[in-house]
Short mmCIF file of N, CA and C in Angstrom, two decimals:
data_model
loop_
_atom_site.label_atom_id
_atom_site.label_comp_id
_atom_site.label_asym_id
_atom_site.label_seq_id
_atom_site.Cartn_x
_atom_site.Cartn_y
_atom_site.Cartn_z
N ALA A 384 -64.02 3.14 -11.13
CA ALA A 384 -63.92 3.71 -12.31
C ALA A 384 -62.73 3.12 -13.06
N LEU A 385 -62.66 3.07 -14.24
CA LEU A 385 -61.59 2.42 -15.19
C LEU A 385 -61.06 3.63 -16.06
N THR A 386 -59.74 3.81 -16.07
CA THR A 386 -59.12 4.91 -16.74
C THR A 386 -58.31 4.29 -17.90
N LEU A 387 -58.53 4.79 -19.02
CA LEU A 387 -57.76 4.48 -20.30
C LEU A 387 -56.98 5.76 -20.76
N LEU A 388 -55.73 5.55 -21.06
CA LEU A 388 -54.96 6.69 -21.55
C LEU A 388 -54.35 6.36 -22.92
N LEU A 389 -54.53 7.27 -23.86
CA LEU A 389 -53.86 7.25 -25.04
C LEU A 389 -53.09 8.40 -25.39
N GLY A 390 -51.82 8.29 -25.65
CA GLY A 390 -51.04 9.48 -25.94
C GLY A 390 -49.99 9.32 -26.95
N VAL A 391 -49.53 10.41 -27.57
CA VAL A 391 -48.57 10.38 -28.53
C VAL A 391 -47.53 11.47 -28.15
N ALA A 392 -46.30 11.18 -27.98
CA ALA A 392 -45.36 12.09 -27.74
C ALA A 392 -43.97 11.92 -28.51
N PRO A 393 -43.37 12.71 -29.17
CA PRO A 393 -42.09 12.49 -29.72
C PRO A 393 -41.02 12.30 -28.74
N ALA A 394 -39.92 11.83 -29.13
CA ALA A 394 -38.79 11.46 -28.17
C ALA A 394 -38.42 12.76 -27.35
N GLN A 395 -38.34 13.96 -28.00
CA GLN A 395 -37.84 15.03 -27.27
C GLN A 395 -38.91 15.66 -26.37
N ALA A 396 -40.14 15.19 -26.34
CA ALA A 396 -41.12 15.63 -25.44
C ALA A 396 -41.31 14.68 -24.28
N GLN A 397 -40.25 14.76 -23.48
CA GLN A 397 -40.22 13.92 -22.28
C GLN A 397 -41.03 14.46 -21.21
N GLU A 398 -41.45 13.57 -20.23
CA GLU A 398 -42.33 14.05 -19.07
C GLU A 398 -41.46 14.76 -18.00
N SER A 399 -40.22 14.51 -17.91
CA SER A 399 -39.35 15.10 -16.92
C SER A 399 -39.18 16.55 -17.23
N PRO A 400 -39.22 17.47 -16.18
CA PRO A 400 -39.01 18.85 -16.59
C PRO A 400 -37.47 19.20 -16.61
N ASP A 401 -36.61 18.25 -16.47
CA ASP A 401 -35.17 18.46 -16.53
C ASP A 401 -34.81 18.75 -18.08
N PRO A 402 -34.44 19.96 -18.52
CA PRO A 402 -34.28 20.25 -19.86
C PRO A 402 -33.05 19.51 -20.45
N PRO A 403 -33.02 19.14 -21.73
CA PRO A 403 -31.84 18.68 -22.33
C PRO A 403 -30.80 19.83 -22.46
N ALA A 404 -29.53 19.51 -22.52
CA ALA A 404 -28.50 20.52 -22.47
C ALA A 404 -28.73 21.30 -23.82
N ALA A 405 -29.05 20.78 -24.97
CA ALA A 405 -29.20 21.64 -26.15
C ALA A 405 -30.41 22.19 -26.27
N GLY A 406 -31.40 22.05 -25.45
CA GLY A 406 -32.78 22.51 -25.67
C GLY A 406 -33.46 21.93 -26.87
N GLY A 407 -34.59 22.60 -27.23
CA GLY A 407 -35.42 22.20 -28.36
C GLY A 407 -36.91 22.23 -28.10
N TRP A 408 -37.64 21.87 -29.15
CA TRP A 408 -39.10 21.88 -29.18
C TRP A 408 -39.55 20.60 -28.83
N GLY A 409 -40.74 20.32 -28.15
CA GLY A 409 -41.42 19.18 -28.05
C GLY A 409 -43.03 19.32 -28.00
N ALA A 410 -43.62 18.42 -28.25
CA ALA A 410 -45.17 18.40 -28.30
C ALA A 410 -45.58 17.01 -27.85
N HIS A 411 -46.96 17.10 -27.34
CA HIS A 411 -47.64 15.88 -26.99
C HIS A 411 -49.08 16.06 -27.11
N ALA A 412 -49.76 14.92 -27.27
CA ALA A 412 -51.22 14.82 -27.34
C ALA A 412 -51.68 13.70 -26.41
N LEU A 413 -52.78 13.86 -25.72
CA LEU A 413 -53.22 12.87 -24.77
C LEU A 413 -54.78 12.78 -24.84
N HIS A 414 -55.39 11.59 -24.82
CA HIS A 414 -56.79 11.47 -24.59
C HIS A 414 -56.94 10.55 -23.46
N ARG A 415 -57.67 10.84 -22.54
CA ARG A 415 -58.05 10.07 -21.33
C ARG A 415 -59.44 9.88 -21.22
N VAL A 416 -59.82 8.59 -20.92
CA VAL A 416 -61.25 8.18 -20.72
C VAL A 416 -61.46 7.48 -19.31
N ASP A 417 -62.25 8.21 -18.55
CA ASP A 417 -62.65 7.52 -17.31
C ASP A 417 -64.07 6.79 -17.51
N VAL A 418 -64.06 5.50 -17.38
CA VAL A 418 -65.29 4.79 -17.54
C VAL A 418 -65.96 4.60 -16.10
N LEU A 419 -67.14 5.02 -16.03
CA LEU A 419 -67.69 5.06 -14.62
C LEU A 419 -68.72 4.01 -14.55
N ARG A 420 -69.16 3.60 -13.27
CA ARG A 420 -70.05 2.63 -13.03
C ARG A 420 -71.48 2.86 -13.24
N GLY A 421 -72.31 1.98 -13.54
CA GLY A 421 -73.71 2.34 -13.80
C GLY A 421 -73.89 3.00 -15.16
N ASP A 422 -75.00 3.65 -15.34
CA ASP A 422 -75.29 4.34 -16.54
C ASP A 422 -74.86 5.85 -16.79
N ARG A 423 -73.80 6.13 -15.87
CA ARG A 423 -73.24 7.43 -16.08
C ARG A 423 -72.28 7.51 -17.32
N PRO A 424 -72.34 8.66 -18.00
CA PRO A 424 -71.47 8.79 -19.26
C PRO A 424 -69.97 8.82 -18.74
N ALA A 425 -69.10 8.34 -19.69
CA ALA A 425 -67.76 8.35 -19.43
C ALA A 425 -67.27 9.73 -19.41
N TRP A 426 -66.13 10.02 -18.58
CA TRP A 426 -65.43 11.28 -18.59
C TRP A 426 -64.37 11.23 -19.67
N HIS A 427 -64.25 12.23 -20.39
CA HIS A 427 -63.21 12.42 -21.48
C HIS A 427 -62.40 13.71 -21.20
N GLU A 428 -61.02 13.54 -21.45
CA GLU A 428 -60.24 14.60 -21.48
C GLU A 428 -59.17 14.50 -22.55
N THR A 429 -59.06 15.53 -23.38
CA THR A 429 -58.10 15.62 -24.48
C THR A 429 -57.10 16.82 -24.23
N ARG A 430 -55.93 16.68 -24.36
CA ARG A 430 -54.92 17.69 -24.15
C ARG A 430 -53.99 17.61 -25.28
N VAL A 431 -53.51 18.91 -25.84
CA VAL A 431 -52.42 18.95 -26.73
C VAL A 431 -51.48 20.13 -26.22
N ALA A 432 -50.17 19.93 -26.31
CA ALA A 432 -49.29 20.91 -25.77
C ALA A 432 -48.06 21.03 -26.77
N VAL A 433 -47.36 22.21 -26.64
CA VAL A 433 -46.09 22.36 -27.12
C VAL A 433 -45.18 22.87 -26.09
N GLN A 434 -43.89 22.61 -26.14
CA GLN A 434 -42.93 23.14 -25.15
C GLN A 434 -41.57 23.48 -25.86
N ARG A 435 -41.05 24.44 -25.32
CA ARG A 435 -39.74 24.83 -25.73
C ARG A 435 -38.82 24.71 -24.48
N ARG A 436 -37.74 23.90 -24.65
CA ARG A 436 -36.85 23.66 -23.61
C ARG A 436 -35.49 24.38 -23.87
N SER A 437 -34.80 24.68 -22.86
CA SER A 437 -33.46 25.31 -22.89
C SER A 437 -32.72 24.89 -21.58
N PRO A 438 -31.39 25.06 -21.52
CA PRO A 438 -30.64 24.67 -20.34
C PRO A 438 -31.25 25.26 -19.10
N ALA A 439 -31.94 26.53 -19.16
CA ALA A 439 -32.42 27.18 -17.98
C ALA A 439 -33.82 26.71 -17.57
N GLY A 440 -34.55 26.02 -18.42
CA GLY A 440 -35.85 25.47 -18.04
C GLY A 440 -36.74 25.25 -19.30
N SER A 441 -37.97 25.44 -19.02
CA SER A 441 -38.88 25.25 -20.20
C SER A 441 -40.02 26.06 -20.04
N LEU A 442 -40.73 26.28 -21.20
CA LEU A 442 -42.05 27.07 -21.34
C LEU A 442 -42.98 26.33 -22.27
N GLY A 443 -44.11 26.08 -21.73
CA GLY A 443 -45.02 25.35 -22.58
C GLY A 443 -46.49 25.96 -22.55
N ALA A 444 -47.20 25.61 -23.60
CA ALA A 444 -48.53 26.11 -23.74
C ALA A 444 -49.47 24.83 -23.97
N GLU A 445 -50.59 24.84 -23.43
CA GLU A 445 -51.44 23.60 -23.45
C GLU A 445 -52.93 24.08 -23.83
N ALA A 446 -53.65 23.29 -24.62
CA ALA A 446 -55.10 23.50 -24.80
C ALA A 446 -55.83 22.19 -24.44
N ALA A 447 -57.01 22.26 -23.79
CA ALA A 447 -57.58 21.03 -23.45
C ALA A 447 -59.11 21.15 -23.52
N ARG A 448 -59.76 20.03 -23.76
CA ARG A 448 -61.22 19.98 -23.71
C ARG A 448 -61.52 18.79 -22.70
N VAL A 449 -62.25 19.09 -21.65
CA VAL A 449 -62.62 18.23 -20.52
C VAL A 449 -64.25 18.04 -20.57
N GLU A 450 -64.52 16.82 -20.61
CA GLU A 450 -65.91 16.47 -20.57
C GLU A 450 -66.33 15.73 -19.25
N ARG A 451 -67.33 16.18 -18.45
CA ARG A 451 -67.71 15.54 -17.26
C ARG A 451 -69.35 15.68 -17.30
N PHE A 452 -69.97 14.62 -16.85
CA PHE A 452 -71.43 14.68 -16.78
C PHE A 452 -72.13 15.21 -17.96
N GLY A 453 -71.64 14.96 -19.08
CA GLY A 453 -72.26 15.19 -20.37
C GLY A 453 -72.01 16.72 -20.73
N THR A 454 -71.08 17.55 -20.01
CA THR A 454 -70.93 18.95 -20.21
C THR A 454 -69.44 19.08 -20.59
N ALA A 455 -68.95 19.79 -21.51
CA ALA A 455 -67.69 20.04 -21.94
C ALA A 455 -67.18 21.53 -21.65
N ASP A 456 -65.89 21.59 -21.26
CA ASP A 456 -65.30 22.89 -21.07
C ASP A 456 -63.94 22.79 -21.86
N ALA A 457 -63.51 23.93 -22.28
CA ALA A 457 -62.20 24.22 -22.85
C ALA A 457 -61.27 24.91 -21.89
N THR A 458 -59.99 24.55 -21.93
CA THR A 458 -59.04 25.33 -21.03
C THR A 458 -57.84 25.67 -21.89
N LEU A 459 -57.03 26.68 -21.43
CA LEU A 459 -55.72 27.12 -21.97
C LEU A 459 -54.94 27.17 -20.76
N ALA A 460 -53.54 26.79 -20.89
CA ALA A 460 -52.68 26.78 -19.73
C ALA A 460 -51.25 27.20 -20.29
N VAL A 461 -50.53 27.85 -19.40
CA VAL A 461 -49.11 28.14 -19.67
C VAL A 461 -48.47 27.38 -18.45
N ASP A 462 -47.24 26.62 -18.86
CA ASP A 462 -46.58 25.93 -17.88
C ASP A 462 -45.06 26.27 -17.94
N ALA A 463 -44.49 26.66 -16.88
CA ALA A 463 -43.01 27.07 -16.93
C ALA A 463 -42.23 26.23 -15.83
N TYR A 464 -41.07 25.75 -16.27
CA TYR A 464 -40.19 25.12 -15.34
C TYR A 464 -38.78 26.00 -15.46
N ARG A 465 -38.22 26.14 -14.18
CA ARG A 465 -36.89 26.86 -14.08
C ARG A 465 -36.02 26.11 -13.34
N VAL A 466 -34.85 25.85 -13.97
CA VAL A 466 -33.75 25.10 -13.15
C VAL A 466 -33.20 26.03 -12.17
N LEU A 467 -33.20 25.68 -10.92
CA LEU A 467 -32.59 26.51 -9.88
C LEU A 467 -31.22 26.16 -9.49
N SER A 468 -30.93 24.96 -9.60
CA SER A 468 -29.66 24.34 -9.37
C SER A 468 -29.53 22.98 -9.97
N ARG A 469 -28.31 22.34 -9.81
CA ARG A 469 -28.27 20.99 -10.40
C ARG A 469 -29.23 20.03 -9.81
N ARG A 470 -29.71 20.27 -8.60
CA ARG A 470 -30.72 19.28 -7.92
C ARG A 470 -31.98 19.93 -7.63
N ALA A 471 -32.28 21.07 -8.13
CA ALA A 471 -33.56 21.86 -7.79
C ALA A 471 -34.18 22.42 -8.99
N TYR A 472 -35.43 22.58 -9.01
CA TYR A 472 -36.21 23.19 -10.10
C TYR A 472 -37.50 23.78 -9.52
N ALA A 473 -38.13 24.68 -10.15
CA ALA A 473 -39.45 25.37 -9.86
C ALA A 473 -40.34 25.28 -11.01
N ASN A 474 -41.66 25.19 -10.68
CA ASN A 474 -42.67 24.92 -11.63
C ASN A 474 -43.83 26.02 -11.42
N VAL A 475 -44.21 26.70 -12.32
CA VAL A 475 -45.35 27.63 -12.25
C VAL A 475 -46.34 27.36 -13.32
N ARG A 476 -47.68 27.09 -13.12
CA ARG A 476 -48.70 26.81 -14.10
C ARG A 476 -49.84 27.53 -13.85
N VAL A 477 -50.47 28.20 -14.86
CA VAL A 477 -51.63 28.84 -14.81
C VAL A 477 -52.51 28.20 -15.87
N GLU A 478 -53.80 27.86 -15.46
CA GLU A 478 -54.76 27.28 -16.50
C GLU A 478 -56.05 28.01 -16.28
N GLY A 479 -56.60 28.45 -17.30
CA GLY A 479 -57.91 29.25 -17.37
C GLY A 479 -59.05 28.55 -18.14
N ALA A 480 -60.18 28.70 -17.79
CA ALA A 480 -61.31 28.26 -18.41
C ALA A 480 -62.50 29.31 -18.13
N PRO A 481 -62.50 30.48 -18.68
CA PRO A 481 -63.63 31.42 -18.29
C PRO A 481 -64.98 30.72 -18.65
N GLY A 482 -65.94 30.97 -17.83
CA GLY A 482 -67.33 30.44 -17.98
C GLY A 482 -67.38 28.87 -17.81
N ALA A 483 -66.45 28.36 -17.35
CA ALA A 483 -66.39 26.78 -17.25
C ALA A 483 -67.35 26.30 -16.28
N ARG A 484 -67.97 25.15 -16.54
CA ARG A 484 -69.06 24.54 -15.67
C ARG A 484 -68.60 23.30 -14.98
N VAL A 485 -67.49 22.54 -15.45
CA VAL A 485 -67.08 21.34 -14.80
C VAL A 485 -65.65 21.36 -14.41
N VAL A 486 -64.78 22.35 -14.63
CA VAL A 486 -63.36 22.51 -14.28
C VAL A 486 -63.40 23.87 -13.64
N PRO A 487 -62.27 24.15 -12.82
CA PRO A 487 -62.09 25.63 -12.33
C PRO A 487 -61.94 26.73 -13.35
N HIS A 488 -62.47 27.85 -13.08
CA HIS A 488 -62.35 28.91 -13.96
C HIS A 488 -60.80 29.26 -13.98
N LEU A 489 -60.21 29.11 -12.84
CA LEU A 489 -58.64 29.45 -12.94
C LEU A 489 -57.97 28.50 -11.96
N SER A 490 -56.86 28.00 -12.36
CA SER A 490 -56.16 27.17 -11.51
C SER A 490 -54.59 27.60 -11.62
N ALA A 491 -54.09 28.04 -10.54
CA ALA A 491 -52.70 28.54 -10.51
C ALA A 491 -51.97 27.68 -9.50
N LEU A 492 -50.63 27.33 -9.86
CA LEU A 492 -49.83 26.56 -8.95
C LEU A 492 -48.39 26.99 -9.00
N ALA A 493 -47.62 26.91 -7.94
CA ALA A 493 -46.22 27.18 -7.92
C ALA A 493 -45.69 26.07 -7.07
N HIS A 494 -44.70 25.48 -7.48
CA HIS A 494 -43.97 24.36 -6.55
C HIS A 494 -42.40 24.48 -6.81
N VAL A 495 -41.76 24.10 -5.79
CA VAL A 495 -40.30 24.02 -5.81
C VAL A 495 -39.98 22.53 -5.53
N TYR A 496 -39.02 21.88 -6.25
CA TYR A 496 -38.62 20.44 -6.16
C TYR A 496 -37.12 20.44 -5.84
N ALA A 497 -36.77 19.62 -4.85
CA ALA A 497 -35.31 19.43 -4.63
C ALA A 497 -34.93 18.07 -4.50
N GLY A 498 -33.84 17.67 -5.12
CA GLY A 498 -33.13 16.36 -4.95
C GLY A 498 -32.42 16.27 -3.64
N LEU A 499 -32.80 15.38 -2.83
CA LEU A 499 -32.06 15.29 -1.49
C LEU A 499 -30.92 14.38 -1.50
N ALA A 500 -31.11 13.08 -2.08
CA ALA A 500 -30.14 12.00 -2.11
C ALA A 500 -30.55 11.25 -3.29
N PRO A 501 -29.72 10.34 -3.69
CA PRO A 501 -30.18 9.53 -4.92
C PRO A 501 -31.52 8.85 -4.72
N GLY A 502 -32.48 9.17 -5.63
CA GLY A 502 -33.82 8.61 -5.45
C GLY A 502 -34.76 9.34 -4.63
N TRP A 503 -34.38 10.30 -3.92
CA TRP A 503 -35.25 11.11 -3.00
C TRP A 503 -35.48 12.48 -3.49
N GLU A 504 -36.72 13.04 -3.41
CA GLU A 504 -37.06 14.29 -3.91
C GLU A 504 -38.04 14.93 -2.93
N ALA A 505 -37.91 16.09 -2.38
CA ALA A 505 -38.85 16.93 -1.65
C ALA A 505 -39.50 18.02 -2.55
N THR A 506 -40.68 18.34 -2.11
CA THR A 506 -41.45 19.23 -2.89
C THR A 506 -42.34 20.00 -1.85
N ALA A 507 -42.42 21.41 -2.19
CA ALA A 507 -43.24 22.41 -1.40
C ALA A 507 -43.85 23.27 -2.36
N GLY A 508 -45.00 23.81 -2.14
CA GLY A 508 -45.70 24.60 -3.06
C GLY A 508 -47.21 24.97 -2.64
N GLY A 509 -47.83 25.51 -3.61
CA GLY A 509 -49.28 25.94 -3.30
C GLY A 509 -50.04 25.98 -4.66
N ARG A 510 -51.32 25.97 -4.44
CA ARG A 510 -52.31 26.01 -5.61
C ARG A 510 -53.45 26.84 -5.25
N TYR A 511 -53.93 27.54 -6.13
CA TYR A 511 -55.24 28.47 -6.08
C TYR A 511 -56.08 28.08 -7.07
N LEU A 512 -57.37 27.74 -6.64
CA LEU A 512 -58.50 27.32 -7.54
C LEU A 512 -59.66 28.49 -7.43
N VAL A 513 -60.01 28.82 -8.59
CA VAL A 513 -61.28 29.68 -8.54
C VAL A 513 -62.42 28.85 -9.26
N VAL A 514 -63.36 28.59 -8.38
CA VAL A 514 -64.61 27.86 -8.85
C VAL A 514 -65.71 28.73 -8.36
N PRO A 515 -66.98 28.68 -8.99
CA PRO A 515 -68.11 29.42 -8.62
C PRO A 515 -68.52 29.27 -7.18
N GLY A 516 -68.44 30.27 -6.33
CA GLY A 516 -68.92 30.17 -5.01
C GLY A 516 -68.02 29.64 -3.99
N ALA A 517 -66.80 29.17 -4.46
CA ALA A 517 -65.80 28.60 -3.38
C ALA A 517 -64.56 28.43 -3.87
N ASP A 518 -63.71 29.55 -3.81
CA ASP A 518 -62.44 29.48 -4.19
C ASP A 518 -61.65 28.77 -3.16
N ALA A 519 -60.51 28.17 -3.47
CA ALA A 519 -59.59 27.35 -2.58
C ALA A 519 -58.22 27.60 -2.69
N ALA A 520 -57.63 27.80 -1.56
CA ALA A 520 -56.21 27.91 -1.49
C ALA A 520 -55.66 26.73 -0.85
N LEU A 521 -54.52 25.91 -1.50
CA LEU A 521 -53.93 24.80 -1.00
C LEU A 521 -52.54 24.95 -0.86
N VAL A 522 -51.97 24.42 0.34
CA VAL A 522 -50.53 24.42 0.52
C VAL A 522 -50.01 22.89 0.58
N THR A 523 -49.14 22.56 -0.17
CA THR A 523 -48.59 21.24 -0.34
C THR A 523 -47.19 21.05 0.03
N ALA A 524 -46.87 19.82 0.49
CA ALA A 524 -45.43 19.49 0.78
C ALA A 524 -45.40 17.95 0.61
N GLY A 525 -44.23 17.58 0.10
CA GLY A 525 -44.16 16.07 -0.03
C GLY A 525 -42.69 15.56 -0.12
N LEU A 526 -42.58 14.16 0.04
CA LEU A 526 -41.38 13.53 -0.11
C LEU A 526 -41.63 12.34 -0.81
N ALA A 527 -40.75 12.09 -1.74
CA ALA A 527 -40.90 11.04 -2.79
C ALA A 527 -39.66 10.14 -2.85
N ARG A 528 -39.82 8.93 -3.19
CA ARG A 528 -38.61 8.12 -3.36
C ARG A 528 -38.79 7.32 -4.69
N ALA A 529 -37.83 7.44 -5.53
CA ALA A 529 -37.92 6.66 -6.76
C ALA A 529 -36.95 5.44 -6.66
N ARG A 530 -37.43 4.28 -7.21
CA ARG A 530 -36.59 3.09 -7.08
C ARG A 530 -36.51 2.45 -8.57
N GLY A 531 -35.37 1.77 -8.63
CA GLY A 531 -35.34 1.09 -9.92
C GLY A 531 -33.99 1.57 -10.68
N PRO A 532 -33.83 1.07 -11.87
CA PRO A 532 -32.54 1.32 -12.66
C PRO A 532 -32.46 2.77 -13.19
N PHE A 533 -33.47 3.53 -13.12
CA PHE A 533 -33.47 4.86 -13.63
C PHE A 533 -32.93 5.91 -12.55
N VAL A 534 -32.73 5.44 -11.32
CA VAL A 534 -32.43 6.37 -10.27
C VAL A 534 -30.85 6.65 -10.36
#
């Protein structure tokens, strides 16, 4: 599969959950296309979001349209980040799509992230998915290392 991403985000709508000291509003829009092999139709995903940041964290709302196998679903999500300390933060996200056919009816997650040393971050959390006939609970843990001039 080949994935193409097209996005628009003003400078204050950074990807990092670390809020700016002064806070502020941000917004972004994204359209993603996954081109599949053979004669299968491409998968499309369009997302628009707004976010309010403060020194304590951020709160955002997102609307999406996801198309898979020629069928489209609409979703709404609320995403919150809370600063726990200078080197740690938490994320809670709930996304719903009642009556969905290609995405979960409900996706809820909670994660805690902690900076361990320059460039190193640990994470632990969980996710719960509601899909017709087979709900799933996942537990996650990870360790990541960033390299480069931004560390």
